[in-house]
Each structure stands twice: as structure tokens, then as C-alpha cells.
Short mmCIF file of C-alpha atoms in Angstrom, two decimals:
data_model
loop_
_atom_site.label_atom_id
_atom_site.label_comp_id
_atom_site.label_asym_id
_atom_site.label_seq_id
_atom_site.Cartn_x
_atom_site.Cartn_y
_atom_site.Cartn_z
CA UNK H 1 54.05 59.66 -26.36
CA UNK H 2 56.48 62.54 -25.99
CA UNK H 3 58.94 63.77 -28.50
CA UNK H 4 61.70 66.42 -28.62
CA UNK H 5 60.13 69.47 -30.31
CA UNK H 6 60.87 70.70 -33.76
CA UNK H 7 62.29 74.20 -33.82
CA UNK H 8 63.59 76.95 -36.13
CA UNK H 9 67.07 75.51 -35.58
CA UNK H 10 68.08 71.87 -35.68
CA UNK H 11 71.42 70.18 -35.71
CA UNK H 12 71.11 67.20 -38.05
CA UNK H 13 69.57 67.15 -41.52
CA UNK H 14 68.57 64.78 -44.27
CA UNK H 15 69.09 65.08 -48.00
CA UNK H 16 66.20 65.44 -50.32
CA UNK H 17 65.66 64.86 -54.03
CA UNK H 18 64.32 68.43 -54.72
CA UNK H 19 67.73 70.04 -55.13
CA UNK H 20 66.96 73.43 -56.60
CA UNK H 21 68.21 76.35 -54.50
CA UNK H 22 65.41 77.72 -52.44
CA UNK H 23 64.79 81.54 -52.51
CA UNK H 24 65.02 82.00 -48.63
CA UNK H 25 67.19 80.55 -45.91
CA UNK H 26 64.30 80.55 -43.39
CA UNK H 27 60.97 82.27 -43.88
CA UNK H 28 60.61 83.89 -40.39
CA UNK H 29 63.49 86.18 -41.14
CA UNK H 30 61.92 87.68 -44.30
CA UNK H 31 58.30 88.42 -43.40
CA UNK H 32 58.38 90.38 -40.22
CA UNK H 33 55.19 92.39 -40.71
CA UNK H 34 52.72 89.61 -41.50
CA UNK H 35 51.46 90.16 -38.01
CA UNK H 36 52.57 92.94 -35.75
CA UNK H 37 51.72 94.45 -32.34
CA UNK H 38 49.00 96.73 -33.81
CA UNK H 39 46.99 93.82 -35.12
CA UNK H 40 44.01 92.51 -33.04
CA UNK H 41 44.38 89.68 -30.51
CA UNK H 42 41.91 87.24 -29.08
CA UNK H 43 43.65 87.45 -25.68
CA UNK H 44 41.38 88.73 -22.92
CA UNK H 45 42.87 87.90 -19.46
CA UNK H 46 45.74 86.21 -17.69
CA UNK H 47 44.84 84.55 -14.26
CA UNK H 48 47.41 83.35 -11.80
CA UNK H 49 46.19 79.97 -10.53
CA UNK H 50 49.05 79.05 -8.13
CA UNK H 51 51.95 76.60 -8.31
CA UNK H 52 52.00 72.90 -9.02
CA UNK H 53 54.21 70.29 -10.56
CA UNK H 54 54.36 70.06 -14.30
CA UNK H 55 56.59 68.11 -16.71
CA UNK H 56 58.15 70.37 -19.36
CA UNK H 57 60.91 70.13 -22.03
CA UNK H 58 63.87 72.34 -21.51
CA UNK H 59 66.43 72.72 -24.25
CA UNK H 60 69.27 73.70 -21.98
CA UNK H 61 71.96 71.02 -21.01
CA UNK H 62 71.38 69.26 -24.32
CA UNK H 63 67.64 69.12 -23.93
CA UNK H 64 65.73 67.22 -21.27
CA UNK H 65 62.32 66.62 -19.73
CA UNK H 66 62.14 68.16 -16.26
CA UNK H 67 59.42 68.16 -13.57
CA UNK H 68 59.13 71.41 -11.50
CA UNK H 69 56.71 73.26 -9.33
CA UNK H 70 55.92 75.99 -11.86
CA UNK H 71 53.96 79.20 -11.83
CA UNK H 72 50.67 78.51 -13.48
CA UNK H 73 48.38 80.85 -15.40
CA UNK H 74 45.17 80.49 -17.32
CA UNK H 75 45.30 82.61 -20.45
CA UNK H 76 41.80 83.36 -21.46
CA UNK H 77 41.09 83.83 -25.17
CA UNK H 78 37.80 84.33 -27.06
CA UNK H 79 37.69 80.63 -28.12
CA UNK H 80 40.06 78.80 -25.78
CA UNK H 81 41.93 78.63 -22.59
CA UNK H 82 45.71 77.88 -22.67
CA UNK H 83 47.72 77.05 -19.57
CA UNK H 84 51.00 78.87 -19.25
CA UNK H 85 53.64 77.04 -17.15
CA UNK H 86 56.49 79.34 -16.09
CA UNK H 87 59.71 77.95 -14.76
CA UNK H 88 60.23 78.77 -10.95
CA UNK H 89 63.68 80.27 -11.90
CA UNK H 90 61.74 83.50 -12.47
CA UNK H 91 61.55 83.63 -8.66
CA UNK H 92 57.97 84.99 -8.08
CA UNK H 93 54.55 85.12 -9.52
CA UNK H 94 54.91 88.84 -10.45
CA UNK H 95 57.95 88.15 -12.59
CA UNK H 96 56.33 85.08 -14.05
CA UNK H 97 53.16 87.11 -14.89
CA UNK H 98 55.20 89.79 -16.76
CA UNK H 99 56.81 87.04 -18.96
CA UNK H 100 53.53 85.17 -19.57
CA UNK H 101 51.20 88.19 -20.41
CA UNK H 102 53.60 89.37 -23.20
CA UNK H 103 53.49 85.98 -24.90
CA UNK H 104 49.89 85.45 -24.22
CA UNK H 105 48.97 88.60 -26.06
CA UNK H 106 51.23 87.84 -29.02
CA UNK H 107 49.83 84.28 -29.38
CA UNK H 108 46.30 85.79 -29.49
CA UNK H 109 47.22 87.58 -32.75
CA UNK H 110 47.67 84.19 -34.50
CA UNK H 111 44.72 82.95 -36.63
CA UNK H 112 42.66 80.45 -34.72
CA UNK H 113 43.61 77.47 -36.88
CA UNK H 114 47.22 77.61 -35.63
CA UNK H 115 46.01 77.24 -32.04
CA UNK H 116 43.79 74.26 -32.59
CA UNK H 117 46.10 71.84 -30.86
CA UNK H 118 47.79 74.31 -28.45
CA UNK H 119 46.91 73.42 -24.88
CA UNK H 120 50.01 74.64 -22.92
CA UNK H 121 52.99 77.05 -23.13
CA UNK H 122 56.28 76.47 -21.41
CA UNK H 123 58.48 79.41 -20.52
CA UNK H 124 62.11 79.10 -19.44
CA UNK H 125 65.20 81.34 -19.33
CA UNK H 126 68.08 80.49 -21.63
CA UNK H 127 69.26 81.48 -25.12
CA UNK H 128 67.69 78.41 -26.82
CA UNK H 129 65.31 78.04 -29.78
CA UNK H 130 61.59 78.09 -29.35
CA UNK H 131 59.64 75.04 -30.32
CA UNK H 132 56.34 73.59 -31.39
CA UNK H 133 54.69 70.16 -30.89
CA UNK H 134 53.41 68.25 -27.86
CA UNK H 135 50.18 70.39 -27.92
CA UNK H 136 52.44 73.18 -26.82
CA UNK H 137 54.70 76.24 -27.56
CA UNK H 138 58.18 76.20 -25.94
CA UNK H 139 59.70 79.55 -25.19
CA UNK H 140 63.24 80.41 -24.00
CA UNK H 141 63.27 84.02 -23.04
CA UNK H 142 66.99 84.53 -23.92
CA UNK H 143 66.22 83.90 -27.61
CA UNK H 144 63.23 86.23 -27.35
CA UNK H 145 65.53 89.20 -27.41
CA UNK H 146 66.59 88.49 -30.88
CA UNK H 147 62.98 87.81 -32.05
CA UNK H 148 61.72 91.00 -30.43
CA UNK H 149 64.51 93.10 -31.93
CA UNK H 150 63.67 91.81 -35.38
CA UNK H 151 59.96 92.18 -34.76
CA UNK H 152 59.23 88.47 -35.61
CA UNK H 153 57.65 87.22 -32.42
CA UNK H 154 54.34 86.45 -34.00
CA UNK H 155 56.04 85.07 -37.17
CA UNK H 156 57.97 82.52 -35.09
CA UNK H 157 54.71 81.55 -33.30
CA UNK H 158 53.14 81.06 -36.82
CA UNK H 159 55.99 78.69 -37.61
CA UNK H 160 55.69 76.83 -34.40
CA UNK H 161 51.85 76.71 -34.72
CA UNK H 162 52.52 75.07 -38.07
CA UNK H 163 54.14 72.22 -36.20
CA UNK H 164 51.64 71.95 -33.40
CA UNK H 165 48.46 72.24 -35.24
CA UNK H 166 49.20 71.41 -38.92
CA UNK H 167 52.00 68.83 -39.19
CA UNK H 168 50.99 65.26 -39.20
CA UNK H 169 54.00 64.49 -37.04
CA UNK H 170 52.03 66.19 -34.23
CA UNK H 171 48.56 64.95 -35.17
CA UNK H 172 47.94 68.15 -37.19
CA UNK H 173 45.32 68.39 -39.83
CA UNK H 174 47.48 68.38 -42.97
CA UNK H 175 47.36 65.10 -44.83
CA UNK H 176 50.86 63.70 -45.36
CA UNK H 177 50.09 62.01 -48.59
CA UNK H 178 48.49 65.11 -50.08
CA UNK H 179 51.38 67.21 -48.90
CA UNK H 180 53.99 64.99 -50.44
CA UNK H 181 52.05 65.09 -53.67
CA UNK H 182 51.93 68.85 -53.76
CA UNK H 183 55.62 68.96 -52.93
CA UNK H 184 56.45 66.74 -55.82
CA UNK H 185 54.48 68.97 -58.16
CA UNK H 186 56.20 72.11 -56.91
CA UNK H 187 59.65 70.61 -57.26
CA UNK H 188 61.09 73.29 -55.05
CA UNK H 189 61.23 74.27 -51.38
CA UNK H 190 60.54 77.75 -50.06
CA UNK H 191 63.64 77.78 -47.81
CA UNK H 192 66.93 76.14 -47.18
CA UNK H 193 65.60 75.06 -43.79
CA UNK H 194 62.63 73.39 -45.27
CA UNK H 195 64.88 71.62 -47.73
CA UNK H 196 67.40 70.44 -45.28
CA UNK H 197 64.78 69.13 -42.84
CA UNK H 198 62.14 68.18 -45.29
CA UNK H 199 60.42 65.65 -43.06
CA UNK H 200 59.85 68.05 -40.23
CA UNK H 201 60.03 71.74 -41.36
CA UNK H 202 58.39 71.96 -44.79
CA UNK H 203 54.86 72.63 -43.47
CA UNK H 204 55.94 75.05 -40.83
CA UNK H 205 58.25 76.92 -43.26
CA UNK H 206 55.45 77.16 -45.84
CA UNK H 207 52.53 78.42 -43.72
CA UNK H 208 53.91 81.88 -43.10
CA UNK H 209 54.39 82.64 -46.79
CA UNK H 210 50.89 81.33 -47.45
CA UNK H 211 49.49 83.75 -44.93
CA UNK H 212 51.56 86.57 -46.43
CA UNK H 213 50.30 86.09 -50.00
CA UNK H 214 46.69 85.30 -49.17
CA UNK H 215 46.00 87.71 -46.31
CA UNK H 216 48.91 90.33 -45.96
CA UNK H 217 49.83 90.97 -49.56
CA UNK H 218 50.07 94.68 -48.87
CA UNK H 219 52.71 94.10 -46.26
CA UNK H 220 55.24 92.17 -48.44
CA UNK H 221 57.08 93.24 -51.55
CA UNK H 222 55.84 92.41 -55.08
CA UNK H 223 59.01 90.60 -55.67
CA UNK H 224 58.46 88.38 -52.61
CA UNK H 225 54.72 87.71 -53.58
CA UNK H 226 55.93 86.56 -56.98
CA UNK H 227 58.60 84.30 -55.54
CA UNK H 228 56.22 82.66 -53.21
CA UNK H 229 53.59 82.08 -55.80
CA UNK H 230 56.07 80.69 -58.27
CA UNK H 231 57.98 78.48 -55.83
CA UNK H 232 55.18 76.60 -53.95
CA UNK H 233 51.89 76.97 -55.88
CA UNK H 234 50.66 73.44 -55.10
CA UNK H 235 51.41 73.69 -51.40
CA UNK H 236 49.54 76.99 -51.30
CA UNK H 237 46.59 75.42 -53.03
CA UNK H 238 46.55 72.65 -50.43
CA UNK H 239 46.46 75.25 -47.68
CA UNK H 240 43.67 77.10 -49.52
CA UNK H 241 41.56 73.87 -49.52
CA UNK H 242 41.62 73.56 -45.69
CA UNK H 243 39.15 76.53 -45.29
CA UNK H 244 41.18 77.63 -42.19
CA UNK H 245 39.63 79.68 -39.41
CA UNK H 246 41.53 82.98 -40.00
CA UNK H 247 40.15 85.00 -37.09
CA UNK H 248 41.32 87.52 -35.93
CA UNK H 249 43.40 88.14 -38.99
CA UNK H 250 40.09 88.56 -40.80
CA UNK H 251 36.72 89.25 -39.25
CA UNK H 252 34.41 86.31 -38.53
#
């Protein structure tokens, strides 16, 4: 079954009982150095394998499922292969390759646990939000300009990986009952975005701060560390208990 992907921007929201003002509006905007281009990547090689029809989700024109004869690449990583499907609007395989290899390398900087369910990557033009879910990462290259300028490409992928590989809505490994229990104990949300879209964004908004305080403490301010630890301690503990595969953030 296919669903419209969750993203870092949604239109509708639901009200929640935990009403305290969160410390951040959205976590990707505040932790730009959790992973950067100097960090190691598990990406090894990108191989063009031709063109074939693939069904993809495209956010343009209100969001729709489309089937096109796309440019196909196999992105080879140390522990997995991910198929990159690039919209034919990029005209030729060379242009498609240039787009795909940039994102392939960035995705390889994510800890392995966030790629557990990622099988494909869709790349389109257009200034629309990226997305996670459907065993996939969705990329619109028009929005990439903003993410690149703010140096948050990897951080956005962390958020989307939270959807694809962790969130129970997408058959992720986080247990919904345990998460709801931890949320009730915390009594707060880490961001406005998590609060407004509590059923879909809380896990994805919380995973980046968890990585920041547990593995990149030297890259965030003392104030931010204190805020995270104080605001969502029980969610952090639940993440701790998962024994995530953190490579390549840490050595094997």
C-alpha cells in the first residue's frame, strides 16, 4: 500500500494535549553540523544501469503518483545497494548522474540504522519538500538549494530516515506504545513541528537531537545540549535502548 510521504513541511495539523511551548520550531534548522561533508561516507560507487519505467511520487501539481521511463542508477554502499530513480526531465544520463552522485554520497554519511528500510531514491526538479516513507527518500532539487546553502542536507536526510526506518507508520522499528509512553513522561515536544504533527513527525523531529547529544556533543552548544536533555529525556532513553548501528558516525 502506498501513502503520501511525510515531510519537513505539511499543510494540516492536529491538536495535542502536550501544550507547553517547544524550544525549537523545527530541529533541522538548528543542528547543521551534526553531520557535514568532511565526515566519512559508506558510499562507494554509482553505476548507470539504463532507463526503465518506475512509479514515483511527485509533489508538484498538488502531489501525485507518476510512472515514467527514468534514469536508473545503482548506488553501492558498504552494506547495501540503493536504486536511484531520476526523472527524465533531467534530459540525459550525464545530468542525471551529477544529481544522483551528490545525494548518494550524502546519504552514505547517515548512520546505518537510518537506511535500514531505504530501497530507492526519487529525484525530481521543483521547489518542493523532500520526503521519507515508502522505503524511499524523495528529493526535489529546487528545495535542495536552500538545504545546501544552510548546510543541512545530511540533517534533512536524518529527519527523513526517521520516517522511513524508525516510524511505525512506515514499518519502522520504534514501538508505538513505548513511544507514546515516553512522550507522556516527557510532557513536552522538542519542536513546534513535532507538536503540530504529533502523529507523524515526533519521531523524525527527535532523532536528530538524539544523535546530536549522544554522538556530536562537541558540535552543538552547551545550551542546546541542556535543552534537549531536559525536554525529551524519556524519548532519548528509548532511542538509547535500540542499540542502533551508528556506523559510519562511529567505528564498527
